[in-house]
Amino acid sequence: MSQTVRTRPEGSTQALSEAYDTALLDLDGVVVYAGGNAIAHAVESLGTARAGGMHLAYVTNNALRTPDAVADHLTELGIPTGPSDVITSAQAVARLISEQVPAGARVLVIGGEGLRVALRERGLEPVDSAEDDPAAVVQGYGGPELPWGRFAEASYAIARGVPWFASNTDLTIPSARGIAPGNGAAVEVVRIATGAEPQVAGKPLPPMHRETILRTGAERPLVVGDRLDTDIEGAFNGEVDSLLVLTGVTDGEQLLAAPPQHRPTYVDADLRGLLTGQPEVVEAGDGFRCGGWTATAGTERLELAGEGEAMDGLRALCAAAWKAAGDGSCELDGGKALVRLGL
C-alpha cells in the first residue's frame, strides 16, 4: 500500500464509483445506517453509484441477523437490496467450519439466527448443547439477551477438545443507545474459562475477504468503512483499495497515527466520496499539497498552511504524517492542524 493517501485512481479523474466495479460497504452501524436510521447522504450517494453501474455489496461482522433481514432493512431505508448483496461473518465462519468437519456434522451454536442459517446453508446441523456431540463450536454476536449459560455450553465442549470458531472478535458494537459489548467481549469470556484460542473468520482476517469475493465476483473491489482495525486492515490483508469515511469511530488523530496496515487508499467525510475523483495529493517541497493546503512534518508536530476544503487539508496531513512515520505510527502532534480544519 502507498505511504500517502491517494485521492483518485492514478492518471484518472474518474469518480471512485466508476473506477471500481464493486463497493464492499461496512454495515456495522456507522457507514450506511446507525440505530436503524440511514447515515446522512448514504441513500442518495449509494443510489447514484448503483445507477452508474457500481455493484453494491454490504459486509458486516455482525453474525446475528440473516442476509434476508439485513436486505429488508436496507430496502426500507430506500436502498434496494437483495439477500445475495449481503455478506456476513456468519457466512464466512460457516464456510471455514465446513472445510474442517464432515458434511452434515453437528455444530454447537453460541449466537443467533444468522449463524444457524449460515450453517444450514453449508449443510451443517446447528445444536444447542455440549451433550449433542458437536464436531465444532461456533460463537457469534447473539444480542443483549444471549443467556450466560450459552458460554458454559461452549466451555464444556471446548474443554473436551472440540474445535472452536468465532465469527469475529469486535469488542464493541454500535447500538441506538451507544456503544455496547460486541462478540469479542463474549469470546473473551470463553477464552478466560478455557484457555483456548478460536479460529476467527470476520474482518480484518482473510476468510471474510475471501467470502466477499466469492459471493460478489468482484474484480476491482473497493472496501468502504469507518474502522481502521477491521475495514481498512481487512482491505490491506486482501491487497485491495479502501475508502475511509469519517461517519464512525475513526477521528483525525487516529488516522494520522495509523501504521501501514491501517492506512486507507482514500479518505472522505461520508459516502459522497464514492461519487468524486477528489484532488490529487502531490509532493510540494518538503511537504505535500492537496487543494489549497500544504502539510509538512516538523520536528515535533505536523504543520498546515493554506486554506480550502477540510478534507483536502486532512489528505495533505495524512501524506506528511505517513511519510514521516514510514513503517511505524506517526508520533508527531497533529492536534493544532486538525483543530484548524474543524476535525
mmCIF file of C-alpha atoms in Angstrom:
data_model
loop_
_atom_site.group_PDB
_atom_site.id
_atom_site.type_symbol
_atom_site.label_atom_id
_atom_site.label_comp_id
_atom_site.label_asym_id
_atom_site.label_seq_id
_atom_site.Cartn_x
_atom_site.Cartn_y
_atom_site.Cartn_z
ATOM 1 C CA MET A 1 0.000 0.000 0.000
ATOM 2 C CA SER A 2 1.103 3.547 -0.710
ATOM 3 C CA GLN A 3 2.675 5.604 2.057
ATOM 4 C CA THR A 4 0.430 8.533 1.085
ATOM 5 C CA VAL A 5 -3.307 8.763 0.737
ATOM 6 C CA ARG A 6 -4.303 8.511 -2.894
ATOM 7 C CA THR A 7 -7.324 10.588 -3.773
ATOM 8 C CA ARG A 8 -8.066 9.334 -7.252
ATOM 9 C CA PRO A 9 -7.000 6.422 -9.436
ATOM 10 C CA GLU A 10 -3.607 7.120 -10.955
ATOM 11 C CA GLY A 11 -3.841 9.010 -14.227
ATOM 12 C CA SER A 12 -7.608 9.361 -13.998
ATOM 13 C CA THR A 13 -10.221 11.870 -12.874
ATOM 14 C CA GLN A 14 -12.894 9.169 -12.609
ATOM 15 C CA ALA A 15 -15.235 9.020 -9.664
ATOM 16 C CA LEU A 16 -14.460 6.076 -7.403
ATOM 17 C CA SER A 17 -17.820 4.552 -8.339
ATOM 18 C CA GLU A 18 -16.597 4.416 -11.944
ATOM 19 C CA ALA A 19 -13.056 3.242 -11.227
ATOM 20 C CA TYR A 20 -14.117 0.197 -9.158
ATOM 21 C CA ASP A 21 -16.719 -2.412 -10.102
ATOM 22 C CA THR A 22 -17.873 -3.277 -6.572
ATOM 23 C CA ALA A 23 -18.132 -1.391 -3.289
ATOM 24 C CA LEU A 24 -17.770 -3.636 -0.245
ATOM 25 C CA LEU A 25 -19.606 -1.473 2.273
ATOM 26 C CA ASP A 26 -19.315 -1.833 6.024
ATOM 27 C CA LEU A 27 -22.673 -2.292 7.736
ATOM 28 C CA ASP A 28 -21.731 -2.255 11.395
ATOM 29 C CA GLY A 29 -23.692 0.803 12.344
ATOM 30 C CA VAL A 30 -21.797 3.815 11.081
ATOM 31 C CA VAL A 31 -21.314 3.875 7.300
ATOM 32 C CA VAL A 32 -24.765 3.144 5.866
ATOM 33 C CA TYR A 33 -27.020 3.198 8.920
ATOM 34 C CA ALA A 34 -26.885 3.658 12.690
ATOM 35 C CA GLY A 35 -29.573 2.851 15.213
ATOM 36 C CA GLY A 36 -31.984 1.886 12.442
ATOM 37 C CA ASN A 37 -31.654 5.182 10.555
ATOM 38 C CA ALA A 38 -29.669 5.915 7.399
ATOM 39 C CA ILE A 39 -26.464 7.952 7.762
ATOM 40 C CA ALA A 40 -26.648 11.394 6.146
ATOM 41 C CA HIS A 41 -26.035 11.296 2.357
ATOM 42 C CA ALA A 42 -25.913 7.476 2.315
ATOM 43 C CA VAL A 43 -29.147 6.735 0.449
ATOM 44 C CA GLU A 44 -28.672 9.250 -2.343
ATOM 45 C CA SER A 45 -24.949 8.538 -2.755
ATOM 46 C CA LEU A 46 -25.434 4.793 -2.991
ATOM 47 C CA GLY A 47 -28.336 5.250 -5.384
ATOM 48 C CA THR A 48 -26.207 7.362 -7.695
ATOM 49 C CA ALA A 49 -23.309 4.902 -7.555
ATOM 50 C CA ARG A 50 -25.614 1.987 -8.330
ATOM 51 C CA ALA A 51 -27.287 3.843 -11.197
ATOM 52 C CA GLY A 52 -23.824 4.410 -12.681
ATOM 53 C CA GLY A 53 -23.151 0.676 -12.757
ATOM 54 C CA MET A 54 -21.337 0.039 -9.494
ATOM 55 C CA HIS A 55 -22.305 -3.181 -7.711
ATOM 56 C CA LEU A 56 -23.061 -2.543 -4.046
ATOM 57 C CA ALA A 57 -22.353 -5.297 -1.533
ATOM 58 C CA TYR A 58 -22.895 -4.907 2.198
ATOM 59 C CA VAL A 59 -20.382 -6.589 4.504
ATOM 60 C CA THR A 60 -20.961 -6.998 8.224
ATOM 61 C CA ASN A 61 -19.120 -8.602 11.114
ATOM 62 C CA ASN A 62 -22.441 -8.862 12.953
ATOM 63 C CA ALA A 63 -23.466 -12.521 12.777
ATOM 64 C CA LEU A 64 -26.859 -12.041 14.452
ATOM 65 C CA ARG A 65 -29.129 -11.075 11.563
ATOM 66 C CA THR A 66 -29.683 -13.083 8.405
ATOM 67 C CA PRO A 67 -28.933 -11.631 4.941
ATOM 68 C CA ASP A 68 -32.688 -11.511 4.304
ATOM 69 C CA ALA A 69 -33.275 -9.393 7.407
ATOM 70 C CA VAL A 70 -30.426 -7.020 6.557
ATOM 71 C CA ALA A 71 -31.602 -6.687 2.950
ATOM 72 C CA ASP A 72 -35.154 -5.901 4.098
ATOM 73 C CA HIS A 73 -33.847 -3.216 6.453
ATOM 74 C CA LEU A 74 -31.757 -1.566 3.749
ATOM 75 C CA THR A 75 -34.659 -1.646 1.319
ATOM 76 C CA GLU A 76 -36.909 0.010 3.901
ATOM 77 C CA LEU A 77 -34.321 2.784 4.226
ATOM 78 C CA GLY A 78 -34.524 3.429 0.488
ATOM 79 C CA ILE A 79 -31.545 1.320 -0.591
ATOM 80 C CA PRO A 80 -32.938 -1.540 -2.727
ATOM 81 C CA THR A 81 -31.024 -4.650 -1.681
ATOM 82 C CA GLY A 82 -31.363 -8.393 -2.171
ATOM 83 C CA PRO A 83 -30.107 -11.064 0.243
ATOM 84 C CA SER A 84 -27.336 -12.009 -2.187
ATOM 85 C CA ASP A 85 -25.926 -8.479 -1.781
ATOM 86 C CA VAL A 86 -25.295 -9.038 1.944
ATOM 87 C CA ILE A 87 -22.212 -10.883 3.211
ATOM 88 C CA THR A 88 -21.934 -11.681 6.915
ATOM 89 C CA SER A 89 -19.244 -13.040 9.183
ATOM 90 C CA ALA A 90 -21.673 -15.888 9.912
ATOM 91 C CA GLN A 91 -21.352 -16.981 6.281
ATOM 92 C CA ALA A 92 -17.571 -16.676 6.393
ATOM 93 C CA VAL A 93 -17.213 -18.731 9.562
ATOM 94 C CA ALA A 94 -19.706 -21.354 8.343
ATOM 95 C CA ARG A 95 -17.586 -21.895 5.228
ATOM 96 C CA LEU A 96 -14.448 -22.112 7.393
ATOM 97 C CA ILE A 97 -16.064 -24.769 9.594
ATOM 98 C CA SER A 98 -17.424 -26.742 6.622
ATOM 99 C CA GLU A 99 -13.889 -27.110 5.286
ATOM 100 C CA GLN A 100 -12.726 -28.775 8.518
ATOM 101 C CA VAL A 101 -15.593 -31.041 9.638
ATOM 102 C CA PRO A 102 -17.541 -33.810 7.855
ATOM 103 C CA ALA A 103 -20.626 -32.944 5.796
ATOM 104 C CA GLY A 104 -23.743 -32.887 7.960
ATOM 105 C CA ALA A 105 -21.741 -32.528 11.181
ATOM 106 C CA ARG A 106 -23.300 -31.008 14.274
ATOM 107 C CA VAL A 107 -22.114 -27.573 15.355
ATOM 108 C CA LEU A 108 -22.768 -26.086 18.784
ATOM 109 C CA VAL A 109 -24.087 -22.550 18.223
ATOM 110 C CA ILE A 110 -23.453 -19.736 20.692
ATOM 111 C CA GLY A 111 -25.216 -16.895 18.921
ATOM 112 C CA GLY A 112 -28.304 -16.034 16.936
ATOM 113 C CA GLU A 113 -30.330 -16.936 13.863
ATOM 114 C CA GLY A 114 -27.768 -15.605 11.418
ATOM 115 C CA LEU A 115 -25.297 -18.301 12.458
ATOM 116 C CA ARG A 116 -27.897 -21.070 12.233
ATOM 117 C CA VAL A 117 -28.988 -20.080 8.742
ATOM 118 C CA ALA A 118 -25.380 -19.852 7.542
ATOM 119 C CA LEU A 119 -24.516 -23.283 8.949
ATOM 120 C CA ARG A 120 -27.526 -24.906 7.297
ATOM 121 C CA GLU A 121 -26.535 -23.276 4.020
ATOM 122 C CA ARG A 122 -23.255 -25.202 4.239
ATOM 123 C CA GLY A 123 -25.011 -28.477 5.104
ATOM 124 C CA LEU A 124 -24.202 -28.424 8.831
ATOM 125 C CA GLU A 125 -26.600 -29.073 11.734
ATOM 126 C CA PRO A 126 -26.861 -26.439 14.490
ATOM 127 C CA VAL A 127 -27.230 -27.821 18.037
ATOM 128 C CA ASP A 128 -27.592 -26.196 21.446
ATOM 129 C CA SER A 129 -25.805 -28.445 23.932
ATOM 130 C CA ALA A 130 -22.304 -29.767 24.514
ATOM 131 C CA GLU A 131 -24.055 -33.117 25.093
ATOM 132 C CA ASP A 132 -25.190 -33.228 21.438
ATOM 133 C CA ASP A 133 -21.740 -34.483 20.352
ATOM 134 C CA PRO A 134 -20.815 -31.419 18.263
ATOM 135 C CA ALA A 135 -17.890 -31.532 15.842
ATOM 136 C CA ALA A 136 -17.280 -27.802 16.339
ATOM 137 C CA VAL A 137 -18.300 -24.830 18.464
ATOM 138 C CA VAL A 138 -19.109 -21.524 16.788
ATOM 139 C CA GLN A 139 -19.577 -18.226 18.583
ATOM 140 C CA GLY A 140 -21.143 -15.091 17.092
ATOM 141 C CA TYR A 141 -22.936 -11.998 18.348
ATOM 142 C CA GLY A 142 -26.205 -13.110 19.897
ATOM 143 C CA GLY A 143 -27.679 -9.806 21.016
ATOM 144 C CA PRO A 144 -28.090 -8.417 24.535
ATOM 145 C CA GLU A 145 -30.448 -11.217 25.569
ATOM 146 C CA LEU A 146 -27.991 -14.093 24.999
ATOM 147 C CA PRO A 147 -28.153 -16.241 28.188
ATOM 148 C CA TRP A 148 -24.989 -16.605 30.253
ATOM 149 C CA GLY A 149 -25.445 -20.367 30.190
ATOM 150 C CA ARG A 150 -24.559 -20.429 26.486
ATOM 151 C CA PHE A 151 -20.968 -19.554 27.380
ATOM 152 C CA ALA A 152 -20.894 -22.515 29.755
ATOM 153 C CA GLU A 153 -22.033 -24.879 26.964
ATOM 154 C CA ALA A 154 -19.231 -23.610 24.748
ATOM 155 C CA SER A 155 -16.702 -24.035 27.558
ATOM 156 C CA TYR A 156 -17.761 -27.628 28.278
ATOM 157 C CA ALA A 157 -17.351 -28.649 24.631
ATOM 158 C CA ILE A 158 -14.066 -26.807 24.100
ATOM 159 C CA ALA A 159 -12.615 -28.363 27.268
ATOM 160 C CA ARG A 160 -13.240 -31.772 25.642
ATOM 161 C CA GLY A 161 -11.146 -30.781 22.646
ATOM 162 C CA VAL A 162 -13.901 -29.681 20.272
ATOM 163 C CA PRO A 163 -12.515 -27.044 17.845
ATOM 164 C CA TRP A 164 -13.736 -23.501 18.499
ATOM 165 C CA PHE A 165 -14.603 -20.907 15.863
ATOM 166 C CA ALA A 166 -15.673 -17.269 16.178
ATOM 167 C CA SER A 167 -17.444 -15.169 13.582
ATOM 168 C CA ASN A 168 -15.457 -12.087 14.673
ATOM 169 C CA THR A 169 -13.756 -10.553 17.685
ATOM 170 C CA ASP A 170 -15.004 -6.931 17.631
ATOM 171 C CA LEU A 171 -15.002 -5.923 21.297
ATOM 172 C CA THR A 172 -17.815 -3.390 20.822
ATOM 173 C CA ILE A 173 -20.852 -2.901 18.623
ATOM 174 C CA PRO A 174 -22.772 0.345 17.944
ATOM 175 C CA SER A 175 -26.393 0.481 19.084
ATOM 176 C CA ALA A 176 -29.165 3.073 19.099
ATOM 177 C CA ARG A 177 -28.253 3.911 22.715
ATOM 178 C CA GLY A 178 -24.485 3.974 22.310
ATOM 179 C CA ILE A 179 -21.588 1.514 22.283
ATOM 180 C CA ALA A 180 -22.352 -1.966 23.631
ATOM 181 C CA PRO A 181 -20.192 -5.078 24.212
ATOM 182 C CA GLY A 182 -19.646 -6.977 20.962
ATOM 183 C CA ASN A 183 -18.871 -10.575 20.137
ATOM 184 C CA GLY A 184 -15.216 -10.082 21.003
ATOM 185 C CA ALA A 185 -16.178 -9.384 24.598
ATOM 186 C CA ALA A 186 -18.185 -12.629 24.680
ATOM 187 C CA VAL A 187 -15.294 -14.524 23.099
ATOM 188 C CA GLU A 188 -13.054 -13.278 25.924
ATOM 189 C CA VAL A 189 -15.404 -14.855 28.468
ATOM 190 C CA VAL A 190 -14.955 -18.276 26.878
ATOM 191 C CA ARG A 191 -11.228 -17.736 26.325
ATOM 192 C CA ILE A 192 -10.730 -16.981 30.034
ATOM 193 C CA ALA A 193 -12.755 -20.045 31.027
ATOM 194 C CA THR A 194 -10.973 -22.465 28.689
ATOM 195 C CA GLY A 195 -7.561 -21.030 27.872
ATOM 196 C CA ALA A 196 -8.285 -21.914 24.235
ATOM 197 C CA GLU A 197 -7.983 -19.781 21.101
ATOM 198 C CA PRO A 198 -10.695 -19.704 18.420
ATOM 199 C CA GLN A 199 -10.260 -19.659 14.666
ATOM 200 C CA VAL A 200 -11.704 -16.284 13.625
ATOM 201 C CA ALA A 201 -13.355 -15.553 10.269
ATOM 202 C CA GLY A 202 -14.505 -11.924 10.320
ATOM 203 C CA LYS A 203 -12.848 -8.667 9.306
ATOM 204 C CA PRO A 204 -9.947 -7.973 9.130
ATOM 205 C CA LEU A 205 -8.952 -11.611 8.560
ATOM 206 C CA PRO A 206 -8.687 -13.327 5.151
ATOM 207 C CA PRO A 207 -11.717 -15.677 5.457
ATOM 208 C CA MET A 208 -14.095 -12.686 5.407
ATOM 209 C CA HIS A 209 -12.430 -11.101 2.398
ATOM 210 C CA ARG A 210 -12.478 -14.438 0.582
ATOM 211 C CA GLU A 211 -16.204 -14.790 1.309
ATOM 212 C CA THR A 212 -16.978 -11.348 -0.124
ATOM 213 C CA ILE A 213 -15.041 -12.034 -3.333
ATOM 214 C CA LEU A 214 -16.593 -15.480 -3.791
ATOM 215 C CA ARG A 215 -20.113 -14.145 -3.317
ATOM 216 C CA THR A 216 -19.785 -10.911 -5.310
ATOM 217 C CA GLY A 217 -17.411 -11.956 -8.083
ATOM 218 C CA ALA A 218 -15.737 -8.547 -7.720
ATOM 219 C CA GLU A 219 -12.718 -7.948 -9.956
ATOM 220 C CA ARG A 220 -11.927 -4.363 -8.845
ATOM 221 C CA PRO A 221 -13.382 -4.101 -5.319
ATOM 222 C CA LEU A 222 -13.231 -1.030 -3.099
ATOM 223 C CA VAL A 223 -13.639 -1.613 0.633
ATOM 224 C CA VAL A 224 -15.631 1.197 2.273
ATOM 225 C CA GLY A 225 -15.674 1.505 6.047
ATOM 226 C CA ASP A 226 -15.077 3.601 9.142
ATOM 227 C CA ARG A 227 -12.795 1.390 11.256
ATOM 228 C CA LEU A 228 -9.049 1.233 10.753
ATOM 229 C CA ASP A 229 -8.600 -2.091 12.560
ATOM 230 C CA THR A 230 -11.343 -4.009 10.719
ATOM 231 C CA ASP A 231 -12.380 -2.413 7.422
ATOM 232 C CA ILE A 232 -9.074 -0.828 6.408
ATOM 233 C CA GLU A 233 -6.865 -3.598 7.777
ATOM 234 C CA GLY A 234 -9.110 -6.124 6.040
ATOM 235 C CA ALA A 235 -8.552 -4.329 2.723
ATOM 236 C CA PHE A 236 -4.815 -4.259 3.411
ATOM 237 C CA ASN A 237 -4.792 -8.011 4.103
ATOM 238 C CA GLY A 238 -6.798 -8.624 0.939
ATOM 239 C CA GLU A 239 -4.484 -6.345 -1.075
ATOM 240 C CA VAL A 240 -7.349 -4.184 -2.350
ATOM 241 C CA ASP A 241 -8.021 -0.441 -2.154
ATOM 242 C CA SER A 242 -10.123 1.183 0.546
ATOM 243 C CA LEU A 243 -12.116 4.324 1.306
ATOM 244 C CA LEU A 244 -12.318 5.502 4.914
ATOM 245 C CA VAL A 245 -15.372 7.612 5.762
ATOM 246 C CA LEU A 246 -15.455 9.718 8.915
ATOM 247 C CA THR A 247 -19.049 8.949 9.905
ATOM 248 C CA GLY A 248 -17.986 6.396 12.509
ATOM 249 C CA VAL A 249 -15.378 5.683 15.157
ATOM 250 C CA THR A 250 -12.170 6.927 13.486
ATOM 251 C CA ASP A 251 -11.102 10.505 14.138
ATOM 252 C CA GLY A 252 -8.358 12.645 12.629
ATOM 253 C CA GLU A 253 -5.738 11.874 15.275
ATOM 254 C CA GLN A 254 -6.166 8.125 14.869
ATOM 255 C CA LEU A 255 -5.927 8.436 11.104
ATOM 256 C CA LEU A 256 -2.722 10.467 11.197
ATOM 257 C CA ALA A 257 -1.129 7.969 13.609
ATOM 258 C CA ALA A 258 -2.138 4.915 11.550
ATOM 259 C CA PRO A 259 0.514 2.268 10.856
ATOM 260 C CA PRO A 260 0.752 0.965 7.269
ATOM 261 C CA GLN A 261 -1.919 -1.742 7.621
ATOM 262 C CA HIS A 262 -4.422 0.881 8.835
ATOM 263 C CA ARG A 263 -3.836 3.472 6.114
ATOM 264 C CA PRO A 264 -6.724 3.810 3.648
ATOM 265 C CA THR A 265 -6.206 4.458 -0.036
ATOM 266 C CA TYR A 266 -8.791 7.268 0.097
ATOM 267 C CA VAL A 267 -10.453 9.300 2.845
ATOM 268 C CA ASP A 268 -13.642 11.352 2.792
ATOM 269 C CA ALA A 269 -16.253 12.754 5.145
ATOM 270 C CA ASP A 270 -19.067 10.407 4.071
ATOM 271 C CA LEU A 271 -20.340 8.262 1.214
ATOM 272 C CA ARG A 272 -20.447 11.193 -1.183
ATOM 273 C CA GLY A 273 -16.772 10.393 -1.596
ATOM 274 C CA LEU A 274 -17.778 7.496 -3.855
ATOM 275 C CA LEU A 275 -19.028 9.969 -6.432
ATOM 276 C CA THR A 276 -15.915 12.112 -6.852
ATOM 277 C CA GLY A 277 -12.362 11.749 -8.056
ATOM 278 C CA GLN A 278 -11.116 14.250 -5.439
ATOM 279 C CA PRO A 279 -7.998 16.447 -5.787
ATOM 280 C CA GLU A 280 -4.574 14.859 -6.027
ATOM 281 C CA VAL A 281 -2.073 14.811 -3.187
ATOM 282 C CA VAL A 282 1.290 15.890 -4.603
ATOM 283 C CA GLU A 283 4.734 16.452 -3.158
ATOM 284 C CA ALA A 284 5.487 20.145 -2.642
ATOM 285 C CA GLY A 285 8.992 20.930 -1.407
ATOM 286 C CA ASP A 286 9.399 19.265 1.986
ATOM 287 C CA GLY A 287 5.693 18.543 2.303
ATOM 288 C CA PHE A 288 2.529 17.562 0.461
ATOM 289 C CA ARG A 289 -0.168 19.688 -1.141
ATOM 290 C CA CYS A 290 -3.834 18.870 -1.673
ATOM 291 C CA GLY A 291 -6.239 21.532 -2.899
ATOM 292 C CA GLY A 292 -5.356 24.781 -1.160
ATOM 293 C CA TRP A 293 -3.472 23.152 1.729
ATOM 294 C CA THR A 294 0.170 22.213 2.236
ATOM 295 C CA ALA A 295 1.244 19.933 5.118
ATOM 296 C CA THR A 296 4.757 19.338 6.397
ATOM 297 C CA ALA A 297 6.259 17.247 9.177
ATOM 298 C CA GLY A 298 8.229 19.328 11.687
ATOM 299 C CA THR A 299 10.443 18.065 14.487
ATOM 300 C CA GLU A 300 7.582 17.823 16.984
ATOM 301 C CA ARG A 301 4.352 18.487 15.146
ATOM 302 C CA LEU A 302 2.597 18.461 11.802
ATOM 303 C CA GLU A 303 2.315 21.902 10.221
ATOM 304 C CA LEU A 304 -0.508 23.021 7.938
ATOM 305 C CA ALA A 305 -0.602 26.111 5.739
ATOM 306 C CA GLY A 306 -3.162 27.447 3.282
ATOM 307 C CA GLU A 307 -6.938 27.293 3.105
ATOM 308 C CA GLY A 308 -9.692 25.355 1.406
ATOM 309 C CA GLU A 309 -11.797 22.250 1.967
ATOM 310 C CA ALA A 310 -11.193 20.487 5.274
ATOM 311 C CA MET A 311 -10.889 17.054 3.648
ATOM 312 C CA ASP A 312 -8.132 18.314 1.362
ATOM 313 C CA GLY A 313 -6.212 19.517 4.414
ATOM 314 C CA LEU A 314 -6.663 16.133 6.077
ATOM 315 C CA ARG A 315 -5.411 14.318 2.991
ATOM 316 C CA ALA A 316 -2.306 16.502 2.892
ATOM 317 C CA LEU A 317 -1.713 15.883 6.609
ATOM 318 C CA CYS A 318 -2.036 12.120 6.101
ATOM 319 C CA ALA A 319 0.574 12.191 3.368
ATOM 320 C CA ALA A 320 3.005 14.153 5.536
ATOM 321 C CA ALA A 321 2.385 12.060 8.652
ATOM 322 C CA TRP A 322 2.670 8.692 6.936
ATOM 323 C CA LYS A 323 5.813 9.670 5.048
ATOM 324 C CA ALA A 324 7.406 10.778 8.325
ATOM 325 C CA ALA A 325 6.313 7.583 10.129
ATOM 326 C CA GLY A 326 7.479 5.158 7.449
ATOM 327 C CA ASP A 327 6.577 1.642 8.581
ATOM 328 C CA GLY A 328 5.568 2.773 12.073
ATOM 329 C CA SER A 329 2.979 5.034 13.668
ATOM 330 C CA CYS A 330 3.306 8.795 13.430
ATOM 331 C CA GLU A 331 4.115 10.320 16.824
ATOM 332 C CA LEU A 332 4.079 13.946 15.665
ATOM 333 C CA ASP A 333 1.407 16.184 17.196
ATOM 334 C CA GLY A 334 -1.287 16.969 14.646
ATOM 335 C CA GLY A 335 -3.799 18.436 17.074
ATOM 336 C CA LYS A 336 -3.375 22.096 16.168
ATOM 337 C CA ALA A 337 -3.653 21.367 12.449
ATOM 338 C CA LEU A 338 -6.800 19.276 12.967
ATOM 339 C CA VAL A 339 -8.421 21.996 15.057
ATOM 340 C CA ARG A 340 -7.765 24.433 12.232
ATOM 341 C CA LEU A 341 -9.643 22.050 9.902
ATOM 342 C CA GLY A 342 -12.509 21.660 12.380
ATOM 343 C CA LEU A 343 -11.793 17.932 12.709
#
